[in-house]
mmCIF file of C-alpha atoms in Angstrom:
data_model
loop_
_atom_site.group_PDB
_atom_site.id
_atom_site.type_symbol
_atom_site.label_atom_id
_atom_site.label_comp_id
_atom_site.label_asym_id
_atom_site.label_seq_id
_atom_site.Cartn_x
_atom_site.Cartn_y
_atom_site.Cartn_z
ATOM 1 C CA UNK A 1 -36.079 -21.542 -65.651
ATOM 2 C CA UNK A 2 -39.016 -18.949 -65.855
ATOM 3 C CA UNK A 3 -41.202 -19.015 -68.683
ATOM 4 C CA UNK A 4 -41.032 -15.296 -71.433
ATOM 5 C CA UNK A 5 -44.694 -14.902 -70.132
ATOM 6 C CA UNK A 6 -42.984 -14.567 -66.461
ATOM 7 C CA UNK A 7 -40.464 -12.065 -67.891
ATOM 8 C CA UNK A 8 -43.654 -10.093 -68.900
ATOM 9 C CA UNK A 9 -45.136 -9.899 -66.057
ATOM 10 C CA UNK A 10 -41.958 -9.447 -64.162
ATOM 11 C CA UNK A 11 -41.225 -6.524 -66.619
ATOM 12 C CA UNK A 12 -43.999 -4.716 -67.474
ATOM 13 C CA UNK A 13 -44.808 -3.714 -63.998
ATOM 14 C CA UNK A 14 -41.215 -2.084 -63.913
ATOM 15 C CA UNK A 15 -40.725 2.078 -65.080
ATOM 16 C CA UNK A 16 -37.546 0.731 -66.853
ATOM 17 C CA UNK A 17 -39.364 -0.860 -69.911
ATOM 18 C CA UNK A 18 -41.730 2.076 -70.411
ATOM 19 C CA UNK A 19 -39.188 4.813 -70.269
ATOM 20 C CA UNK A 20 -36.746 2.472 -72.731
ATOM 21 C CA UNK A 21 -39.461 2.120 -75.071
ATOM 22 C CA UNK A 22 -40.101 5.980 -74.832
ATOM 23 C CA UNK A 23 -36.600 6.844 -75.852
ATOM 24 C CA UNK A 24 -36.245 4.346 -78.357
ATOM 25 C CA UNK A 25 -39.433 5.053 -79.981
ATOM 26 C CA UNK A 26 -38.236 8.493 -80.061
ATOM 27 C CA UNK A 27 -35.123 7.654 -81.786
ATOM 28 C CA UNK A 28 -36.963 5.666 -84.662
ATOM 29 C CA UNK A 29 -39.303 8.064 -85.286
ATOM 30 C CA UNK A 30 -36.326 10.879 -85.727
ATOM 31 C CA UNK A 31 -34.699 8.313 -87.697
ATOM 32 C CA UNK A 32 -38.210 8.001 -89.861
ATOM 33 C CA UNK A 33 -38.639 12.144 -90.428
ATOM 34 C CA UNK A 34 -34.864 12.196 -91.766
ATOM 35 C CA UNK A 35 -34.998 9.329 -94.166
ATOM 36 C CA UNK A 36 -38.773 10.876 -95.062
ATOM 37 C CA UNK A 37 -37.037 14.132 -95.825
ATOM 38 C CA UNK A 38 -38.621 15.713 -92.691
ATOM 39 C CA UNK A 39 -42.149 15.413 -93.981
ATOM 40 C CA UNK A 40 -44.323 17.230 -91.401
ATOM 41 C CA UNK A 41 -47.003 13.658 -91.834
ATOM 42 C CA UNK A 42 -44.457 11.966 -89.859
ATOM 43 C CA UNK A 43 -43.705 14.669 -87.480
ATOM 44 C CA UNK A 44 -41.138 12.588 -84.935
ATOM 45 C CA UNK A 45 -44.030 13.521 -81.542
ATOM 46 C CA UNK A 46 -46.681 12.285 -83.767
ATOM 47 C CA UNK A 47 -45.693 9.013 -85.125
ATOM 48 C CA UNK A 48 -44.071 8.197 -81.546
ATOM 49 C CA UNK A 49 -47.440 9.287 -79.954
ATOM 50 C CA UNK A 50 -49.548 6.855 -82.209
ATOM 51 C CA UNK A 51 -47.014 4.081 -81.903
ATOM 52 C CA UNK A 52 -46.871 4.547 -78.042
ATOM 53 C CA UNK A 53 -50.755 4.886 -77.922
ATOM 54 C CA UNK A 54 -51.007 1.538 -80.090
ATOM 55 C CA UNK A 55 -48.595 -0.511 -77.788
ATOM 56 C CA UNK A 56 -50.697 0.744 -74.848
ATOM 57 C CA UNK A 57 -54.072 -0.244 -76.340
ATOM 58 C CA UNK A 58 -53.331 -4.044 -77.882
ATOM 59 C CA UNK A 59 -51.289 -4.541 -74.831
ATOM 60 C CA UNK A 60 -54.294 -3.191 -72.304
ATOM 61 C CA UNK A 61 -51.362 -0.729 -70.386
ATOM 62 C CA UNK A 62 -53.169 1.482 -67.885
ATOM 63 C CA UNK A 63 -51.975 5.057 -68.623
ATOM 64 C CA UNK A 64 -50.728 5.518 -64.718
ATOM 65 C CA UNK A 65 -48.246 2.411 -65.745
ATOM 66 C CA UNK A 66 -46.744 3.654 -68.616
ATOM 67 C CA UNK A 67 -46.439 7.363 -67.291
ATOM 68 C CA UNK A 68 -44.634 5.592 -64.080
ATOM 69 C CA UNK A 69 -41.606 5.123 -66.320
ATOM 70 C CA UNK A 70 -42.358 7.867 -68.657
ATOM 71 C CA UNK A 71 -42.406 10.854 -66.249
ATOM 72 C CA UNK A 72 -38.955 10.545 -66.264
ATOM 73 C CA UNK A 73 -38.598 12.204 -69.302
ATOM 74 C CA UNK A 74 -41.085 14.232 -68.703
ATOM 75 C CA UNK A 75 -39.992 15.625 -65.933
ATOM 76 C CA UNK A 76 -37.388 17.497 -67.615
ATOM 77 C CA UNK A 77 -40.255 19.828 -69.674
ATOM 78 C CA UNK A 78 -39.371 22.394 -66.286
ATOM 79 C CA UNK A 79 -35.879 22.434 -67.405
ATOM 80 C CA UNK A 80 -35.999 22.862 -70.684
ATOM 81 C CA UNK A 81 -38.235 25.696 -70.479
ATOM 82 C CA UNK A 82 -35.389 27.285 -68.401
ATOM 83 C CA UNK A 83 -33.318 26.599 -71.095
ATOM 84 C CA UNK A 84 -35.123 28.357 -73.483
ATOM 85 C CA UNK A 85 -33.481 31.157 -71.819
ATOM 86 C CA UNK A 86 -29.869 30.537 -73.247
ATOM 87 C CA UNK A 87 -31.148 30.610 -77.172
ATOM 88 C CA UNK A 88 -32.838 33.774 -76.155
ATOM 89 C CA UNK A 89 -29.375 35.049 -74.598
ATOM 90 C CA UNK A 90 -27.091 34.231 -77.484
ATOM 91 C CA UNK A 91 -29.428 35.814 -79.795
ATOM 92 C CA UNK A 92 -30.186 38.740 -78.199
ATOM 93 C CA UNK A 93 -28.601 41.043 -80.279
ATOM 94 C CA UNK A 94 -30.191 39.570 -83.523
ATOM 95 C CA UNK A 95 -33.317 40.204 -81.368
ATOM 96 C CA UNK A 96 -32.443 43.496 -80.389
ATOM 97 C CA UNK A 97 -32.756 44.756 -83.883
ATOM 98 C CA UNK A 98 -36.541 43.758 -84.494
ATOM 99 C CA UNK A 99 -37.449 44.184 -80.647
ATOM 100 C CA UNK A 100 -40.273 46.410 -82.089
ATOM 101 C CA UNK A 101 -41.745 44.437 -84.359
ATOM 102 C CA UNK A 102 -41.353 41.365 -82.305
ATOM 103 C CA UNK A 103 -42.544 43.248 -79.720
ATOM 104 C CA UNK A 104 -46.181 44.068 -81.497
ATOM 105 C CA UNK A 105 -46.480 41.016 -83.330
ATOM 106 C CA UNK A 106 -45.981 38.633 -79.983
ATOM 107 C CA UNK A 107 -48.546 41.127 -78.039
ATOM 108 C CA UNK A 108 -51.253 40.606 -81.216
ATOM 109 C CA UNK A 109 -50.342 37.232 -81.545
ATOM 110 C CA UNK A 110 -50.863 35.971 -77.975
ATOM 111 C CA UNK A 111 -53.977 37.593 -77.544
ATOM 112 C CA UNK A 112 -55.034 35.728 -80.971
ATOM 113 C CA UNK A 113 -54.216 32.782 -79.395
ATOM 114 C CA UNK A 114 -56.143 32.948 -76.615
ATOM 115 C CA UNK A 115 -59.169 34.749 -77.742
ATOM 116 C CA UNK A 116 -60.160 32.490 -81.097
ATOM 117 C CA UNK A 117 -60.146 29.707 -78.531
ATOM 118 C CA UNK A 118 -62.561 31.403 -76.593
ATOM 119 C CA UNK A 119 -64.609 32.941 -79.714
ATOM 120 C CA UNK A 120 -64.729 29.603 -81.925
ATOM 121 C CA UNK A 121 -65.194 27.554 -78.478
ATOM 122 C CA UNK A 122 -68.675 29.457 -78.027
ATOM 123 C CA UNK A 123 -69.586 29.500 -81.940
ATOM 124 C CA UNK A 124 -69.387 25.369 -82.039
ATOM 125 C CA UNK A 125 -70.281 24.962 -78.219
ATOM 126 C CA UNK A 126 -67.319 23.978 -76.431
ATOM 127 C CA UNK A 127 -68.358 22.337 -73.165
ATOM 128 C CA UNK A 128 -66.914 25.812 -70.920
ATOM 129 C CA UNK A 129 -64.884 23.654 -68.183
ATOM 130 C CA UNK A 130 -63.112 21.776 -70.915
ATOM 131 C CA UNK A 131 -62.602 25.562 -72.460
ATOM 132 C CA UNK A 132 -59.802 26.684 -70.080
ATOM 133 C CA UNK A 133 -57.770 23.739 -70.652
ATOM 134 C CA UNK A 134 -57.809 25.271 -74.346
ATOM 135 C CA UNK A 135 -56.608 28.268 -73.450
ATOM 136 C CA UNK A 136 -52.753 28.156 -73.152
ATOM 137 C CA UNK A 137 -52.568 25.619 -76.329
ATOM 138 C CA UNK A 138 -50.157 27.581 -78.134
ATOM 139 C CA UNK A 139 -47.501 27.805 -74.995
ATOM 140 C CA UNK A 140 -44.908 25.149 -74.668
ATOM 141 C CA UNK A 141 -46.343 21.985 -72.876
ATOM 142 C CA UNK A 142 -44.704 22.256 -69.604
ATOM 143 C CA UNK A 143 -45.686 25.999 -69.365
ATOM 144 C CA UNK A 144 -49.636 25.297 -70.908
ATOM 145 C CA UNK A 145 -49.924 22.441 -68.038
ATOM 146 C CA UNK A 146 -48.955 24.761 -65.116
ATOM 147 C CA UNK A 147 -50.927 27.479 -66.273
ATOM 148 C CA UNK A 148 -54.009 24.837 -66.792
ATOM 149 C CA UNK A 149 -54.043 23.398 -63.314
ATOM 150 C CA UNK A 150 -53.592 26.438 -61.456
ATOM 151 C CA UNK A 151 -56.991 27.308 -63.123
ATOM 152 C CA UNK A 152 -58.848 24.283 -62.027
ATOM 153 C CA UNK A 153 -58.414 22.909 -65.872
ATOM 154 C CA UNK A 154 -57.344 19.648 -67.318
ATOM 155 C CA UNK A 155 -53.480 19.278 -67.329
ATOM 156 C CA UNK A 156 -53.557 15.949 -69.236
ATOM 157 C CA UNK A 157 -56.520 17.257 -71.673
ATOM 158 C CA UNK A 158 -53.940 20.476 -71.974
ATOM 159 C CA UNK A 159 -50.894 18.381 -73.292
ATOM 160 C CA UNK A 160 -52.591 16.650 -75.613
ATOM 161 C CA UNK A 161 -54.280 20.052 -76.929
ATOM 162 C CA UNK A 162 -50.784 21.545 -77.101
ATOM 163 C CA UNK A 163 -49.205 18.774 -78.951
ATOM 164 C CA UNK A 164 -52.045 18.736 -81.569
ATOM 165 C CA UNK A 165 -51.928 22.688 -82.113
ATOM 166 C CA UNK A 166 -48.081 22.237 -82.396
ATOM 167 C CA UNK A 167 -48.602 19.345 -84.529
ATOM 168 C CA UNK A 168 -51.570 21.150 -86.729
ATOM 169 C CA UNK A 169 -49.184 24.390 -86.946
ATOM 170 C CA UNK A 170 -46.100 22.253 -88.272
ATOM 171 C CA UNK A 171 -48.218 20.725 -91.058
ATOM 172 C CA UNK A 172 -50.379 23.483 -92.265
ATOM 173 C CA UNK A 173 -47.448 26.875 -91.803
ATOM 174 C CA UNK A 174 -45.969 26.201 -95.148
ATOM 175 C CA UNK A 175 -49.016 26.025 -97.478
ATOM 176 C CA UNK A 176 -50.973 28.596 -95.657
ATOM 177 C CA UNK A 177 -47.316 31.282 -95.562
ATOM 178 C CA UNK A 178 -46.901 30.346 -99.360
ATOM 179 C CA UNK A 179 -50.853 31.083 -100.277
ATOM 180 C CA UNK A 180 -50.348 34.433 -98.609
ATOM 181 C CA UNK A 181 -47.661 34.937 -100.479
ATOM 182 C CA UNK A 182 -45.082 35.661 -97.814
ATOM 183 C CA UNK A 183 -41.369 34.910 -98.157
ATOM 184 C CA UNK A 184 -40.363 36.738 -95.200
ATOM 185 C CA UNK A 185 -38.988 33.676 -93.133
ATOM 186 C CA UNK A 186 -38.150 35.580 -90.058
ATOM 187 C CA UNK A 187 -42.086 36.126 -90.181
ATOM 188 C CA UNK A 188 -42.874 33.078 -90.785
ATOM 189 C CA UNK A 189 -40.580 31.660 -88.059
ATOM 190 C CA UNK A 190 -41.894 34.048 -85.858
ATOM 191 C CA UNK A 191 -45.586 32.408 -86.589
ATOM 192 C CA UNK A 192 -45.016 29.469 -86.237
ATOM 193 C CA UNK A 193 -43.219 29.579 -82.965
ATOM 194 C CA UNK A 194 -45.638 31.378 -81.664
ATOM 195 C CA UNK A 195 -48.741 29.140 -82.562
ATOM 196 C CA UNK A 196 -47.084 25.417 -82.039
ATOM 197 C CA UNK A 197 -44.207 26.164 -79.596
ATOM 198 C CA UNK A 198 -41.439 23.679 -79.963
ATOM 199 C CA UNK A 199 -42.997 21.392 -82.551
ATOM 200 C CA UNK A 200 -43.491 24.789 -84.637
ATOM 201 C CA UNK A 201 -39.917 25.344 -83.992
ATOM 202 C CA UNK A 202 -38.744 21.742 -84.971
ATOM 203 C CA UNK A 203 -40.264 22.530 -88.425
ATOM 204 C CA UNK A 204 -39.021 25.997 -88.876
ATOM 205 C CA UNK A 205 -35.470 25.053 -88.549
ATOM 206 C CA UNK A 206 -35.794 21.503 -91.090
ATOM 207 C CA UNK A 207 -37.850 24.797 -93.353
ATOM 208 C CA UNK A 208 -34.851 28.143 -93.229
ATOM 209 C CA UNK A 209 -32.283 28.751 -90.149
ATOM 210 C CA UNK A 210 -33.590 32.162 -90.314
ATOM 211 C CA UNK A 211 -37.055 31.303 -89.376
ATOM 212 C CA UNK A 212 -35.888 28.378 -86.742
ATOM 213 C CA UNK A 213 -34.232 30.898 -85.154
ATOM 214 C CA UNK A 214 -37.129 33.356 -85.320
ATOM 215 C CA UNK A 215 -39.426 30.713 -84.289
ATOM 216 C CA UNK A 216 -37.462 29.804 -81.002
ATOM 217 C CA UNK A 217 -37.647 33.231 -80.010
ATOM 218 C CA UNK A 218 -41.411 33.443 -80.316
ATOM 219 C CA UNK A 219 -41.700 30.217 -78.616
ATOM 220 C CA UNK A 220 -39.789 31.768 -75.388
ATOM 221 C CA UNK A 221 -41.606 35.014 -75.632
ATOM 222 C CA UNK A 222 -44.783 33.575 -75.702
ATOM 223 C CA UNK A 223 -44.205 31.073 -73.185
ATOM 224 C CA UNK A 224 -44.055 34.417 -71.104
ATOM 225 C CA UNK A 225 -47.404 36.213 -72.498
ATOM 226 C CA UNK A 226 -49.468 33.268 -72.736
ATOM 227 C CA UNK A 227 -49.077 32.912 -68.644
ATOM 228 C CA UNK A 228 -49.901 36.483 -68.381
ATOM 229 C CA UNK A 229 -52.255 36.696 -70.840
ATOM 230 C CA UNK A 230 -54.564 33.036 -70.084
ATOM 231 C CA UNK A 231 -55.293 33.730 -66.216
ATOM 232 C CA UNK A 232 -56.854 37.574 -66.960
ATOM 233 C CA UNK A 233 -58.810 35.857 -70.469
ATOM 234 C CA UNK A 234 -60.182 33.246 -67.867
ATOM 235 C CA UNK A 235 -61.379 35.458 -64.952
ATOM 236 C CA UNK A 236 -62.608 38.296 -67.439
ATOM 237 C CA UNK A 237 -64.423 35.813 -70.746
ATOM 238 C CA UNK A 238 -65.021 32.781 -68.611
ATOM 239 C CA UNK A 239 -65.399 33.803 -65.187
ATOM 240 C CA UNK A 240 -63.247 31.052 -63.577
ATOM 241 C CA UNK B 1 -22.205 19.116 -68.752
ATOM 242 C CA UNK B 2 -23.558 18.701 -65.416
ATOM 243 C CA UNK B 3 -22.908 21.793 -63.597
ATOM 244 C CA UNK B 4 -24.962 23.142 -66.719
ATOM 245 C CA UNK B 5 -27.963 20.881 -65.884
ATOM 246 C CA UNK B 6 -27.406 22.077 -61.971
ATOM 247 C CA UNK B 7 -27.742 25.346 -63.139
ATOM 248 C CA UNK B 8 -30.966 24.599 -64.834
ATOM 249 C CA UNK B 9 -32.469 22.835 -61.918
ATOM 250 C CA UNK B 10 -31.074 25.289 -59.626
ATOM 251 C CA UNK B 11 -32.855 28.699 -61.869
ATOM 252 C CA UNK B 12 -36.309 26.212 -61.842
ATOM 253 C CA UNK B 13 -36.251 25.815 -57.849
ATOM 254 C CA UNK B 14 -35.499 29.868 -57.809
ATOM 255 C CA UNK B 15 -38.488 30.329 -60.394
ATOM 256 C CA UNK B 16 -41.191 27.896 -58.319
ATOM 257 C CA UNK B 17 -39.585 29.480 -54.702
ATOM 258 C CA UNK B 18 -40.559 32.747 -55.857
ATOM 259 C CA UNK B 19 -43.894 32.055 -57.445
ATOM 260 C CA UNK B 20 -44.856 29.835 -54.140
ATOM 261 C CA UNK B 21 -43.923 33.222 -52.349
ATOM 262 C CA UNK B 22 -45.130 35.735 -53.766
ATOM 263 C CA UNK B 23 -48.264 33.973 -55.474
ATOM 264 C CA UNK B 24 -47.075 35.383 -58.816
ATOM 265 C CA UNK B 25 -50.016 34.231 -61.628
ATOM 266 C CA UNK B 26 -47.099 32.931 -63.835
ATOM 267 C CA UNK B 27 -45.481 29.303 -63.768
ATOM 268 C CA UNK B 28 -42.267 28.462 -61.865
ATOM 269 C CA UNK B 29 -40.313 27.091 -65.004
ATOM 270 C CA UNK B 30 -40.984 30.712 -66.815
ATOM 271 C CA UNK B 31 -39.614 32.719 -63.734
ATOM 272 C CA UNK B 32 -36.695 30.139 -64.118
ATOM 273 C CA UNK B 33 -36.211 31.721 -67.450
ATOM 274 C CA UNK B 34 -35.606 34.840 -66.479
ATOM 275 C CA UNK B 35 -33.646 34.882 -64.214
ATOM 276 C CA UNK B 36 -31.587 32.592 -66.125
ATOM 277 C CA UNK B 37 -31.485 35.020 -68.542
ATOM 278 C CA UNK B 38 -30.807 38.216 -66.740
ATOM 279 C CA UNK B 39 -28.223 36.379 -64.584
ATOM 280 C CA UNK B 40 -26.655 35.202 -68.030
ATOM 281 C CA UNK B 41 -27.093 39.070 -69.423
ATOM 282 C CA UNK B 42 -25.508 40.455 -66.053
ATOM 283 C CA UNK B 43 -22.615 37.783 -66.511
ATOM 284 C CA UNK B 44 -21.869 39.164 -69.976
ATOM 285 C CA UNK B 45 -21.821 42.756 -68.567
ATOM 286 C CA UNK B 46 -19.291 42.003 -66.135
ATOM 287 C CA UNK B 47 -17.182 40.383 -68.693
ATOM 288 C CA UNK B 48 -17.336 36.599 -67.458
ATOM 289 C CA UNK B 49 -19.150 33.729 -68.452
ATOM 290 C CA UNK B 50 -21.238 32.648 -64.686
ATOM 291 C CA UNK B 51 -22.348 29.077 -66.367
ATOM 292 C CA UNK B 52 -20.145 28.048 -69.106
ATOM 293 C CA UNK B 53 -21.773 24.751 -69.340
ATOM 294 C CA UNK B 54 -25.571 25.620 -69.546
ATOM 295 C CA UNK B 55 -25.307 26.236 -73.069
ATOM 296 C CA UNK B 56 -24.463 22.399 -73.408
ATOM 297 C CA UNK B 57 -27.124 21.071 -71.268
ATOM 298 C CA UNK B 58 -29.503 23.855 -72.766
ATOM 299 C CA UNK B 59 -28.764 22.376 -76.533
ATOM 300 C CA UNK B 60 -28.737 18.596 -75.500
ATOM 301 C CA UNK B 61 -32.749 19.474 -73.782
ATOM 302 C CA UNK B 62 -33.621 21.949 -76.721
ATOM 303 C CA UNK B 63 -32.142 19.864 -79.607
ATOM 304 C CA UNK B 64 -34.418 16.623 -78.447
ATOM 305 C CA UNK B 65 -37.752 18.741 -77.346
ATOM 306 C CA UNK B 66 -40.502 16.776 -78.815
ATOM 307 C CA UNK B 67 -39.213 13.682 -76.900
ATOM 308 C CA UNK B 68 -40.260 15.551 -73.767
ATOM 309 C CA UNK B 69 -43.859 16.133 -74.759
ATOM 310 C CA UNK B 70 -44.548 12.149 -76.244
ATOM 311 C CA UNK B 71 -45.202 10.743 -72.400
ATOM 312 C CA UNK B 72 -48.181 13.581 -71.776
ATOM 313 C CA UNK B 73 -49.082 12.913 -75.689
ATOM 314 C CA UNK B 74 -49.604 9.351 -74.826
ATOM 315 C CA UNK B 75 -52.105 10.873 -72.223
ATOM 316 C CA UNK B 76 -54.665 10.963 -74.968
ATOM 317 C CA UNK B 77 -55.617 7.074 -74.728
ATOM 318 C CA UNK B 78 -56.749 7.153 -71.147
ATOM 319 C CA UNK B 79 -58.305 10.784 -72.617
ATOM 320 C CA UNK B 80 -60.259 8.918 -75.525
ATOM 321 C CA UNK B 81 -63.601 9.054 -74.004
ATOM 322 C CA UNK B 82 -63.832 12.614 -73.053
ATOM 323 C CA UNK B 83 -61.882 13.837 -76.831
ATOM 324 C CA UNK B 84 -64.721 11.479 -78.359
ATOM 325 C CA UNK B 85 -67.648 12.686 -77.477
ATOM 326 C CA UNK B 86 -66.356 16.317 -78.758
ATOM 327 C CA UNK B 87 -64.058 15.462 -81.764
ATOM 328 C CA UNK B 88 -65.909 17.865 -83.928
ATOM 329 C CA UNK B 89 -66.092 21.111 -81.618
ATOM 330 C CA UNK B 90 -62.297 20.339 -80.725
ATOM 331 C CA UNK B 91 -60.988 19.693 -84.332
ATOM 332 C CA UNK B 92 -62.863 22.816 -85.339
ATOM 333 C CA UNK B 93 -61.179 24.844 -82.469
ATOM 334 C CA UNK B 94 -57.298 23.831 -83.105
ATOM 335 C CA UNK B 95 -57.380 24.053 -86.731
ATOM 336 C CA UNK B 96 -59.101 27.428 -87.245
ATOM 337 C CA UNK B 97 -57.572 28.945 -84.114
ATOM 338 C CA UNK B 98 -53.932 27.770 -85.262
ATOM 339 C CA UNK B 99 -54.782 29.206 -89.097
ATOM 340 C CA UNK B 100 -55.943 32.393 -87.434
ATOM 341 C CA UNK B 101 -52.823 32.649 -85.143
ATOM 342 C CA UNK B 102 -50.391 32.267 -88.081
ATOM 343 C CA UNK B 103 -51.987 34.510 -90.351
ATOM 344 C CA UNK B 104 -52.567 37.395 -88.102
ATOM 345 C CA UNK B 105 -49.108 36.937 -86.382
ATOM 346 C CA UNK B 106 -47.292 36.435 -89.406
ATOM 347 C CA UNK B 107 -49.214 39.773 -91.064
ATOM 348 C CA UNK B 108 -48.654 41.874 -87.766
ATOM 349 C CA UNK B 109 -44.906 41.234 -87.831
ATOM 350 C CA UNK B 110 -44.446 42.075 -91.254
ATOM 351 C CA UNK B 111 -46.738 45.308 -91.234
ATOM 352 C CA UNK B 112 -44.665 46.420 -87.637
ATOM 353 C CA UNK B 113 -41.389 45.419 -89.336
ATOM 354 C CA UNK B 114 -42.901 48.019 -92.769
ATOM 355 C CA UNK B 115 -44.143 50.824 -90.225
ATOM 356 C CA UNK B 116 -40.424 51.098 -88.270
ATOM 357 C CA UNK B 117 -38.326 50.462 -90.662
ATOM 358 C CA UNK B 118 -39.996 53.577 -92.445
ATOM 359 C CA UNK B 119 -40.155 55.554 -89.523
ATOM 360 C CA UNK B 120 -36.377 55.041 -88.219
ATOM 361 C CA UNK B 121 -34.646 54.750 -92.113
ATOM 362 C CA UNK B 122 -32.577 51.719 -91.045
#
C-alpha cells in the first residue's frame, strides 16, 4: 500500500488534476455569483483566479505545471472566438437596424481603447515595452494574446491585463452608466462589451437581455478593430 | 454537437491558413470569424442551413466564456514580480482607461443613435 503523500506526488505531476480542479473551481465559483445574486465582487473569473492563484502559492505549483493541464481549456479561447460569429449571425438583423450608430460608436470606441492606454501610460510612466502588451486589453483574451505576441509583447502579461479590464469594466459599468444618467441599455451593453469583452458581456446579460445582447455584439466587433487598430497605434505612437 | 465543434475548428485552421499566407496583421481566430459568418450569411441566402449544429457548440463555448480565460488569469502568480514593481502605474492605467472607454463609447452611441434617427425619421 502507498502512502496519500505518494498519491501526491504521483498526482500532482499529472495535467489531469490541474485541469479537474480548473473546471470544478469554475463550477463553484458560478455556483457562488448565483446564490450571491450575481454580485460583480464575486465575478465567477475572479474568485476562480484568486482561488487557483492561492492553491498554486501554499502548494509551491510552478505556473508551467498547472498550465500543463490547464491549456486544455484554454485552448479552446481560438474557438470560441469563431463562435462569436454565430451570435453575430442570428442577430444580424437586430444589428442591421443600428449598423450606423454601432458603426461610429465601435470606430470611437476602439480608438479610445487603445489611445488612453497609450496617453495615461506616458502621464504615470509606463515602462514602454510593457506598454504594447496594454494595448489590445479591451479585445477578448484569445484575440489580445495573438495580437500581443505578434508585436514582440507579453502574451501572459496581456491575459492578465485583459481579465482585469474585463473584470474592472463589470464592476464599475453600472454606477458609472447610472451617474451619467443613461438608461439606454442597448448603450450601455454596447459599452461594456466593448471595454471588458466577454466578462463585460457576462454582466450585461445578469444586468438587461437588451444590453447582453448589445454587449456581445460589441465584443465581436471589436475583437475585429482592436487587431486592426493595435498594430498601426504601435508602429505610429510607440515605434515598435 | 460535434460536427458543430468541427466546424469551428475547421473556420479557425481556414482563419490561421490564410493569415500564415498572406501575412494579414490580424489574428487567425478573427479571420475564423468571418468567414464563419459570411459562410453562415451565404447559407441563409441560399435557403439552407450549411452547419446546423454550430449554433450548439457556439452556445455551449459562449455560455461558459470566463472559464476559458481563468488558466491565462492564473498566469499572474508566476507574473507577480514584474505587476509588483508597477502596481500603481498599471492600476492607474486599467481603471481610468476602462472609465474613459465606457463613457465615451456609451455617449458616442447614444449621440449617433440621436443624429440618424433625426436625419432618416425612423
Amino acid at each position: 500500500m502507498r502512502s496519500p503523500v505518494d498519491l501526491w506526488v504521483y498526482l500532482s505531476t499529472s495535467p489531469l488534476i490541474w485541469l479537474t480542479l480548473t473546471v470544478c473551481t469554475w463550477i463553484a465559483a458560478s455556483e457562488l455569483s448565483v446564490r450571491l445574486k450575481r454580485n460583480p465582487l464575486v465575478n465567477p473569473v475572479l474568485t476562480s483566479v484568486i482561488f487557483l492563484s492561492a492553491v498554486m502559492t501554499v502548494f509551491h505549483i510552478p505556473y508551467e505545471k498547472f498550465f500543463a493541464g490547464a491549456q486544455f481549456v484554454h485552448f479552446l479561447l481560438g474557438p470560441a472566438t469563431v463562435a462569436i460569429a454565430v451570435p453575430l449571425y442570428l442577430q444580424w438583423d437586430e444589428v442591421k437596424r443600428v449598423l450606423a450608430p454601432i458603426g461610429v460608436a465601435l470606430a470611437v470606441g476602439s480608438v479610445a481603447a487603445v489611445l488612453s492606454v497609450v496617453v495615461l501610460g506616458t502621464l504615470v510612466g509606463l515602462p514602454r515595452e510593457m506598454m504594447i502588451s496594454f494595448l489590445p486589453k479591451s479585445a477578448t483574451a484569445g484575440v489580445a494574446m495573438a495580437i500581443s505576441s505578434s508585436l514582440g509583447g507579453n502574451p501572459s502579461l496581456t491575459a492578465v491585463l485583459v481579465i482585469l479590464t474585463g473584470i474592472i469594466g463589470a464592476l464599475i459599468v453600472t454606477p458609472l452608466m447610472n451617474r451619467m444618467g443613461i438608461r439606454d441599455y442597448a448603450a450601455r451593453g454596447f459599452a461594456v462589451g466593448l471595454t471588458s469583452h466577454g466578462i463585460g458581456t457576462a454582466r450585461a446579460y445578469d444586468v438587461d437581455p437588451t444590453a447582453g445582447l448589445f454587449a456581445g455584439i460589441a465584443m465581436a466587433l471589436n475583437a475585429l478593430a482592436t487587431s486592426l487598430i493595435v498594430p498601426i497605434a504601435a508602429r505610429l505612437l510607440l515605434g515598435a | 454537437m460535434l460536427r458543430g465543434i468541427a466546424a469551428l475548428l475547421l473556420f479557425q485552421l481556414l482563419g490561421e491558413s490564410l493569415v500564415f499566407l498572406t501575412k494579414l496583421p490580424v489574428p487567425g481566430p478573427v479571420v475564423g470569424l468571418v468567414l464563419l459568418f459570411l459562410a453562415l450569411q451565404l447559407g441563409r441566402r441560399t435557403g439552407r442551413a450549411p452547419f446546423p449544429q454550430v449554433e450548439g457548440a457556439a452556445g455551449a463555448l459562449l455560455s461558459n466564456l470566463g472559464l476559458l480565460f481563468v488558466p491565462a488569469g492564473v498566469g499572474i502568480v508566476s507574473l507577480w514580480g514584474v505587476l509588483q514593481s508597477q502596481l500603481g502605474p498599471i492600476a492607474v492605467v486599467l481603471i481610468a482607461s476602462a472609465a474613459f472607454t465606457l463613457a465615451v463609447t456609451v455617449w458616442t452611441f447614444i449621440a449617433a443613435r440621436r443624429f440618424f434617427d433625426g436625419k432618416w425619421g425612423s
